[in-house]
CSV table of C-alpha atoms and ligand atoms in Angstrom, one decimal:
chain,number,residue,atom,x,y,z
R,1,MET,CA,-16.1,-16.8,-11.6
R,2,ALA,CA,-15.6,-16.8,-15.4
R,3,ALA,CA,-12.5,-14.7,-15.0
R,4,ILE,CA,-10.9,-17.3,-12.6
R,5,THR,CA,-11.5,-20.1,-15.0
R,6,ARG,CA,-10.2,-18.1,-17.9
R,7,LEU,CA,-7.0,-17.3,-16.1
R,8,LEU,CA,-6.4,-20.7,-14.6
R,9,LYS,CA,-7.1,-22.4,-17.9
R,10,PRO,CA,-5.9,-20.0,-20.5
R,11,SER,CA,-8.2,-20.5,-23.5
R,12,PRO,CA,-7.5,-19.5,-27.1
R,13,SER,CA,-10.6,-17.3,-26.9
R,14,PRO,CA,-9.7,-13.7,-27.9
R,15,SER,CA,-11.4,-12.4,-24.8
R,16,SER,CA,-9.3,-14.4,-22.3
R,17,LEU,CA,-7.2,-12.4,-20.0
R,18,SER,CA,-4.1,-14.1,-21.3
R,19,SER,CA,-4.7,-13.0,-24.8
R,20,LEU,CA,-5.9,-9.5,-23.8
R,21,PHE,CA,-2.8,-9.1,-21.7
R,22,LYS,CA,-0.4,-10.3,-24.4
R,23,GLN,CA,-2.3,-8.2,-27.0
R,24,SER,CA,-2.0,-5.1,-24.8
R,25,LEU,CA,1.7,-5.7,-24.3
R,26,SER,CA,2.3,-6.0,-28.1
R,27,THR,CA,0.4,-2.8,-28.9
R,28,THR,CA,1.4,-0.5,-26.1
R,29,THR,CA,4.5,1.6,-26.1
R,30,ALA,CA,6.6,2.5,-23.1
R,31,ILE,CA,5.5,5.6,-21.3
R,32,VAL,CA,9.1,6.5,-20.4
R,33,SER,CA,10.5,8.7,-23.1
R,34,ASP,CA,13.6,7.4,-25.0
R,35,ASN,CA,16.0,10.1,-24.0
R,36,ILE,CA,15.5,9.5,-20.3
R,37,HIS,CA,15.0,5.7,-20.3
R,38,PRO,CA,17.0,4.2,-17.4
R,39,HIS,CA,19.8,1.9,-18.1
R,40,GLN,CA,18.4,-1.6,-18.3
R,41,PRO,CA,18.3,-3.0,-14.8
R,42,LEU,CA,20.8,-5.8,-14.2
R,43,PHE,CA,18.4,-8.7,-14.8
R,44,GLN,CA,16.0,-7.1,-17.2
R,45,ASP,CA,15.5,-8.4,-20.6
R,46,PRO,CA,15.2,-5.3,-22.8
R,47,LYS,CA,11.7,-5.0,-24.2
R,48,PRO,CA,11.5,-1.5,-25.6
R,49,SER,CA,8.1,-2.0,-27.0
R,50,ARG,CA,6.3,-2.2,-23.7
R,51,ASN,CA,6.4,-1.0,-20.1
R,52,PHE,CA,8.1,-2.6,-17.1
R,53,GLN,CA,6.7,-5.8,-15.7
R,54,TRP,CA,8.3,-6.2,-12.3
R,55,VAL,CA,7.5,-8.3,-9.2
R,56,PHE,CA,8.3,-7.4,-5.6
R,57,LEU,CA,8.9,-10.3,-3.2
R,58,GLY,CA,9.6,-10.2,0.5
R,59,CYS,CA,8.3,-11.1,3.9
R,60,PRO,CA,5.3,-9.3,5.4
R,61,GLY,CA,6.4,-5.9,6.8
R,62,VAL,CA,9.6,-5.7,4.7
R,63,GLY,CA,8.4,-2.6,2.9
R,64,LYS,CA,7.3,-4.0,-0.5
R,65,GLY,CA,4.4,-1.5,-0.7
R,66,THR,CA,6.5,1.5,0.2
R,67,TYR,CA,9.3,0.8,-2.4
R,68,ALA,CA,7.0,-0.6,-5.1
R,69,SER,CA,4.8,2.5,-4.8
R,70,ARG,CA,7.7,4.9,-5.1
R,71,LEU,CA,9.0,3.0,-8.1
R,72,SER,CA,5.6,3.0,-9.6
R,73,ASN,CA,5.5,6.8,-9.4
R,74,LEU,CA,9.0,7.0,-10.8
R,75,LEU,CA,8.5,4.7,-13.8
R,76,GLY,CA,4.8,5.5,-14.6
R,77,VAL,CA,3.5,1.9,-14.2
R,78,PRO,CA,0.7,0.9,-11.8
R,79,HIS,CA,1.6,-0.6,-8.4
R,80,ILE,CA,-0.7,-3.5,-7.9
R,81,ALA,CA,-0.8,-5.1,-4.4
R,82,THR,CA,-2.9,-8.2,-4.1
R,83,GLY,CA,-3.1,-7.5,-0.3
R,84,ASP,CA,-4.8,-4.1,-1.2
R,85,LEU,CA,-7.2,-5.9,-3.5
R,86,VAL,CA,-8.1,-8.4,-0.8
R,87,ARG,CA,-8.6,-5.6,1.8
R,88,HIS,CA,-10.8,-3.7,-0.7
R,89,GLU,CA,-12.9,-6.8,-1.1
R,90,LEU,CA,-13.0,-7.3,2.7
R,91,SER,CA,-14.3,-3.7,3.2
R,92,SER,CA,-17.1,-4.2,0.8
R,93,SER,CA,-20.2,-6.0,1.8
R,94,GLY,CA,-19.8,-8.4,-1.1
R,95,PRO,CA,-20.4,-12.2,-0.7
R,96,LEU,CA,-16.7,-12.9,-0.4
R,97,SER,CA,-15.9,-10.6,2.5
R,98,LEU,CA,-16.9,-12.8,5.4
R,99,GLN,CA,-15.0,-15.8,3.9
R,100,LEU,CA,-11.9,-13.6,3.3
R,101,ALA,CA,-11.9,-12.0,6.8
R,102,GLU,CA,-11.6,-15.4,8.4
R,103,ILE,CA,-8.6,-16.4,6.3
R,104,VAL,CA,-6.8,-13.1,6.3
R,105,ASN,CA,-7.2,-12.5,10.1
R,106,GLN,CA,-5.6,-15.9,10.7
R,107,GLY,CA,-2.6,-15.0,8.6
R,108,LYS,CA,-3.4,-17.7,6.0
R,109,LEU,CA,-3.3,-17.3,2.3
R,110,VAL,CA,-6.4,-16.8,0.2
R,111,SER,CA,-7.1,-19.4,-2.4
R,112,ASP,CA,-5.3,-19.0,-5.8
R,113,GLU,CA,-8.8,-18.9,-7.5
R,114,ILE,CA,-9.9,-15.9,-5.4
R,115,ILE,CA,-6.6,-14.1,-5.9
R,116,PHE,CA,-6.6,-14.7,-9.7
R,117,ASN,CA,-10.2,-13.4,-9.9
R,118,LEU,CA,-9.3,-10.2,-8.0
R,119,LEU,CA,-6.1,-9.7,-10.0
R,120,SER,CA,-7.8,-10.4,-13.4
R,121,LYS,CA,-10.5,-7.7,-12.6
R,122,ARG,CA,-7.8,-5.2,-11.6
R,123,LEU,CA,-5.7,-5.8,-14.7
R,124,GLU,CA,-8.7,-5.6,-17.0
R,125,ALA,CA,-9.9,-2.4,-15.3
R,126,GLY,CA,-6.4,-0.9,-15.7
R,127,GLU,CA,-6.2,-2.0,-19.4
R,128,SER,CA,-9.4,-0.3,-20.1
R,129,LYS,CA,-7.9,2.9,-18.7
R,130,GLY,CA,-4.8,2.5,-20.9
R,131,GLU,CA,-2.5,1.2,-18.2
R,132,SER,CA,0.4,-0.9,-19.3
R,133,GLY,CA,3.1,-2.6,-17.3
R,134,PHE,CA,3.0,-3.2,-13.6
R,135,ILE,CA,4.8,-3.6,-10.4
R,136,LEU,CA,3.2,-6.5,-8.6
R,137,ASP,CA,3.4,-6.6,-4.8
R,138,GLY,CA,2.4,-9.6,-2.8
R,139,PHE,CA,1.9,-11.7,-5.9
R,140,PRO,CA,2.9,-14.4,-6.8
R,141,ARG,CA,2.9,-15.9,-3.4
R,142,THR,CA,2.8,-19.6,-4.3
R,143,ILE,CA,4.6,-21.6,-6.9
R,144,ARG,CA,1.3,-22.3,-8.6
R,145,GLN,CA,0.7,-18.5,-8.9
R,146,ALA,CA,4.2,-18.0,-10.3
R,147,GLU,CA,3.7,-20.7,-12.8
R,148,ILE,CA,0.4,-19.4,-14.0
R,149,LEU,CA,1.7,-15.8,-14.2
R,150,ASP,CA,4.6,-17.2,-16.3
R,151,GLU,CA,2.1,-18.7,-18.7
R,152,VAL,CA,0.1,-15.5,-19.0
R,153,THR,CA,2.9,-13.0,-19.4
R,154,GLU,CA,6.6,-12.4,-19.1
R,155,ILE,CA,8.2,-10.9,-16.0
R,156,ASP,CA,11.3,-8.8,-16.5
R,157,LEU,CA,12.6,-8.4,-13.0
R,158,VAL,CA,11.9,-9.8,-9.5
R,159,VAL,CA,13.1,-7.7,-6.6
R,160,ASN,CA,13.4,-9.6,-3.3
R,161,LEU,CA,13.5,-7.3,-0.3
R,162,LYS,CA,15.1,-8.6,2.8
R,163,LEU,CA,15.2,-7.5,6.4
R,164,ARG,CA,16.0,-9.3,9.7
R,165,GLU,CA,13.0,-11.1,11.3
R,166,ASP,CA,12.9,-9.2,14.6
R,167,VAL,CA,12.7,-5.9,12.7
R,168,LEU,CA,10.0,-7.3,10.4
R,169,VAL,CA,7.8,-8.0,13.5
R,170,GLU,CA,8.4,-4.6,15.0
R,171,LYS,CA,7.6,-2.9,11.7
R,172,CYS,CA,4.3,-4.8,11.3
R,173,LEU,CA,3.3,-3.9,14.8
R,174,GLY,CA,4.1,-0.3,14.2
R,175,ARG,CA,2.2,-0.1,10.9
R,176,ARG,CA,-0.8,2.3,10.7
R,177,ILE,CA,-3.0,3.3,7.9
R,178,CYS,CA,-5.0,6.6,7.5
R,179,SER,CA,-8.6,5.4,7.3
R,180,GLN,CA,-9.4,8.4,5.1
R,181,CYS,CA,-6.6,8.7,2.5
R,182,GLY,CA,-5.3,5.2,2.7
R,183,LYS,CA,-1.7,6.2,3.2
R,184,GLY,CA,0.6,4.0,5.2
R,185,PHE,CA,2.7,5.2,8.2
R,186,ASN,CA,4.8,3.5,10.9
R,187,VAL,CA,5.0,4.6,14.5
R,188,ALA,CA,7.8,2.1,15.5
R,189,SER,CA,11.2,3.6,16.3
R,190,ILE,CA,13.5,0.7,15.5
R,191,ASN,CA,16.9,0.2,17.1
R,192,ALA,CA,17.9,-3.4,16.6
R,193,LYS,CA,21.2,-4.3,18.2
R,194,ALA,CA,24.1,-5.9,16.2
R,195,GLU,CA,24.1,-9.7,17.0
R,196,ASN,CA,25.4,-12.9,15.6
R,197,GLY,CA,27.4,-11.1,12.9
R,198,ARG,CA,24.3,-9.1,11.8
R,199,PRO,CA,24.8,-5.4,11.8
R,200,GLY,CA,22.6,-3.2,14.1
R,201,MET,CA,19.8,-1.3,12.4
R,202,SER,CA,17.9,1.9,13.1
R,203,MET,CA,14.8,3.1,11.5
R,204,ALA,CA,13.0,6.3,12.4
R,205,PRO,CA,9.2,6.2,12.6
R,206,LEU,CA,7.3,7.4,9.5
R,207,LEU,CA,4.8,9.6,11.2
R,208,PRO,CA,1.6,10.9,9.6
R,209,PRO,CA,0.9,14.6,8.9
R,210,GLN,CA,-1.5,16.2,11.4
R,211,HIS,CA,-4.6,15.7,9.2
R,212,CYS,CA,-4.1,11.9,9.2
R,213,ALA,CA,-3.0,11.6,12.8
R,214,SER,CA,-6.4,11.2,14.3
R,215,LYS,CA,-7.6,8.8,11.6
R,216,LEU,CA,-5.0,6.1,12.0
R,217,ILE,CA,-6.1,2.4,12.0
R,218,THR,CA,-4.2,-0.8,12.5
R,219,ARG,CA,-4.6,-3.8,10.1
R,220,ALA,CA,-6.5,-6.6,11.8
R,221,ASP,CA,-3.7,-9.0,10.7
R,222,ASP,CA,-0.9,-6.9,12.2
R,223,THR,CA,-1.1,-8.5,15.7
R,224,GLU,CA,2.0,-10.3,17.0
R,225,GLN,CA,0.4,-13.7,16.8
R,226,VAL,CA,-0.9,-13.2,13.2
R,227,VAL,CA,2.4,-11.6,12.0
R,228,LYS,CA,4.3,-14.6,13.2
R,229,GLU,CA,1.9,-16.9,11.4
R,230,ARG,CA,2.2,-14.8,8.2
R,231,LEU,CA,6.0,-15.1,8.5
R,232,ARG,CA,5.7,-18.9,8.9
R,233,VAL,CA,3.4,-19.1,5.9
R,234,TYR,CA,5.8,-16.9,3.9
R,235,SER,CA,8.7,-19.2,4.5
R,236,GLU,CA,6.6,-22.3,3.7
R,237,LYS,CA,4.7,-21.1,0.6
R,238,SER,CA,6.5,-18.0,-0.7
R,239,GLN,CA,10.2,-18.7,-0.3
R,240,PRO,CA,10.0,-21.4,-3.0
R,241,VAL,CA,8.8,-18.6,-5.3
R,242,GLU,CA,12.2,-16.9,-4.8
R,243,ASP,CA,14.0,-20.1,-6.0
R,244,PHE,CA,11.6,-20.2,-9.0
R,245,TYR,CA,12.7,-16.8,-10.2
R,246,LYS,CA,16.4,-17.4,-9.2
R,247,SER,CA,16.5,-20.3,-11.5
R,248,GLN,CA,15.2,-18.0,-14.3
R,249,GLY,CA,18.0,-15.5,-13.6
R,250,LYS,CA,15.4,-12.8,-12.8
R,251,LEU,CA,15.9,-12.5,-9.0
R,252,MET,CA,17.6,-9.4,-7.6
R,253,GLU,CA,18.2,-9.8,-3.9
R,254,PHE,CA,18.2,-6.5,-1.9
R,255,ASP,CA,19.1,-6.3,1.8
R,256,LEU,CA,17.5,-3.2,3.1
R,257,PRO,CA,20.2,-1.2,4.9
R,258,GLY,CA,17.8,0.7,7.1
R,259,GLY,CA,14.8,3.0,6.7
R,260,ILE,CA,13.6,4.9,3.6
R,261,PRO,CA,16.4,7.6,3.6
R,262,GLU,CA,19.2,5.0,3.6
R,263,SER,CA,17.4,2.3,1.5
R,264,TRP,CA,15.7,4.3,-1.3
R,265,PRO,CA,18.9,5.7,-2.9
R,266,LYS,CA,20.7,2.3,-2.6
R,267,LEU,CA,17.7,0.5,-4.2
R,268,LEU,CA,17.7,3.0,-7.1
R,269,GLU,CA,21.5,2.4,-7.5
R,270,ALA,CA,21.0,-1.4,-7.5
R,271,LEU,CA,18.3,-1.0,-10.2
R,272,ASN,CA,20.6,1.3,-12.2
R,273,LEU,CA,17.9,4.0,-11.8
R,274,ASP,CA,20.0,6.3,-9.6
R,275,ASP,CA,20.3,9.1,-12.2
R,276,TYR,CA,16.9,8.5,-13.7
R,277,GLU,CA,15.1,10.4,-10.9
R,278,VAL,CA,17.3,13.4,-11.4
R,279,LYS,CA,16.9,13.4,-15.2
R,280,ARG,CA,13.1,12.8,-14.9
R,281,SER,CA,12.6,15.8,-12.6
R,282,ALA,CA,14.8,17.9,-14.9
R,283,VAL,CA,12.5,17.1,-17.8
R,284,ALA,CA,9.3,17.7,-15.8
E,1,LIG,P1,-0.4,-8.4,2.3
E,1,LIG,O1,-1.0,-7.0,2.4
E,1,LIG,O2,0.4,-8.6,1.0
E,1,LIG,O3,0.4,-8.8,3.5
E,1,LIG,O4,-1.7,-9.4,2.2
E,1,LIG,C1,-2.6,-9.4,3.2
E,1,LIG,C2,-3.3,-10.8,3.1
E,1,LIG,O5,-4.0,-10.9,1.9
E,1,LIG,C3,-2.4,-12.0,3.2
E,1,LIG,O6,-2.0,-12.4,4.5
E,1,LIG,C4,-3.2,-13.0,2.5
E,1,LIG,O7,-4.2,-13.5,3.4
E,1,LIG,C5,-3.9,-12.3,1.4
E,1,LIG,N1,-3.1,-12.3,0.1
E,1,LIG,C6,-2.5,-11.2,-0.5
E,1,LIG,N2,-1.9,-11.6,-1.6
E,1,LIG,C7,-2.1,-12.9,-1.7
E,1,LIG,C8,-1.7,-13.9,-2.7
E,1,LIG,N3,-1.0,-13.5,-3.7
E,1,LIG,N4,-2.1,-15.2,-2.5
E,1,LIG,C9,-2.8,-15.5,-1.4
E,1,LIG,N5,-3.2,-14.7,-0.5
E,1,LIG,C10,-2.9,-13.4,-0.6
């Protein structure tokens, strides 16, 4: 509980997360080597002395985890998904798990205090292993979370992924996770028709390899009723977060044109990272 209090009320104590975080930012150097550093993304304030600090926003099911995780591998910064932290806590037999299950399985948001506590622990563990920078996924989800994050550190870029709502629901219902390796897949074959001026959209399923196929599980909150509630909660609590970052000039809107094969190159292009992948693999 001390970690929550420290983060919610940043104190001048040298051991507070806020000061640890700032200290680590000022002393770490970017992992990306100078000669292959990507062009600064459109909205990024250049901070050559530290690593990327990005946020991914977007409705449940949009693919934040997929793209954040790919970028995390590309840029060498950790991908931190608060939903994963919550699920990890849920799967433990810790005192919080029963309380969390009730909230998460109804599609509601967990309290800011619990989220900050889980996030503080994750950041501190990462710092002790020498991690720097991050791509946050699923956080911040409320204006209060965004304001507190702003007090604690500086965010360079916020990517807001967008997809039509009927596709979001289908994607959530098709989502599967390998219970052994934790990798995510999607069994939905999406063919949404063009309507009301919106273009049609096709997405091939992302099927698991044979060794995962028999171990697939579905998230308890990926039922139609709960997904619809999560989408409602997103528009009530999280959409204002988009405006928060828009007013800071940090929001990059990105309409996903389709599945990973169409979207990934376009996203890299939008981030000015399109030639980075090629250069990086040439150096490796
Ligand atoms: P996700 O995997 O991001 O969809 O998160 C799964 C669930 O974890 C959400 O429906 C919330 O109940 C909870 N959760 C994850 N991140 C947050 C957050 N930043 N604030 C509050 N609740 C969260």
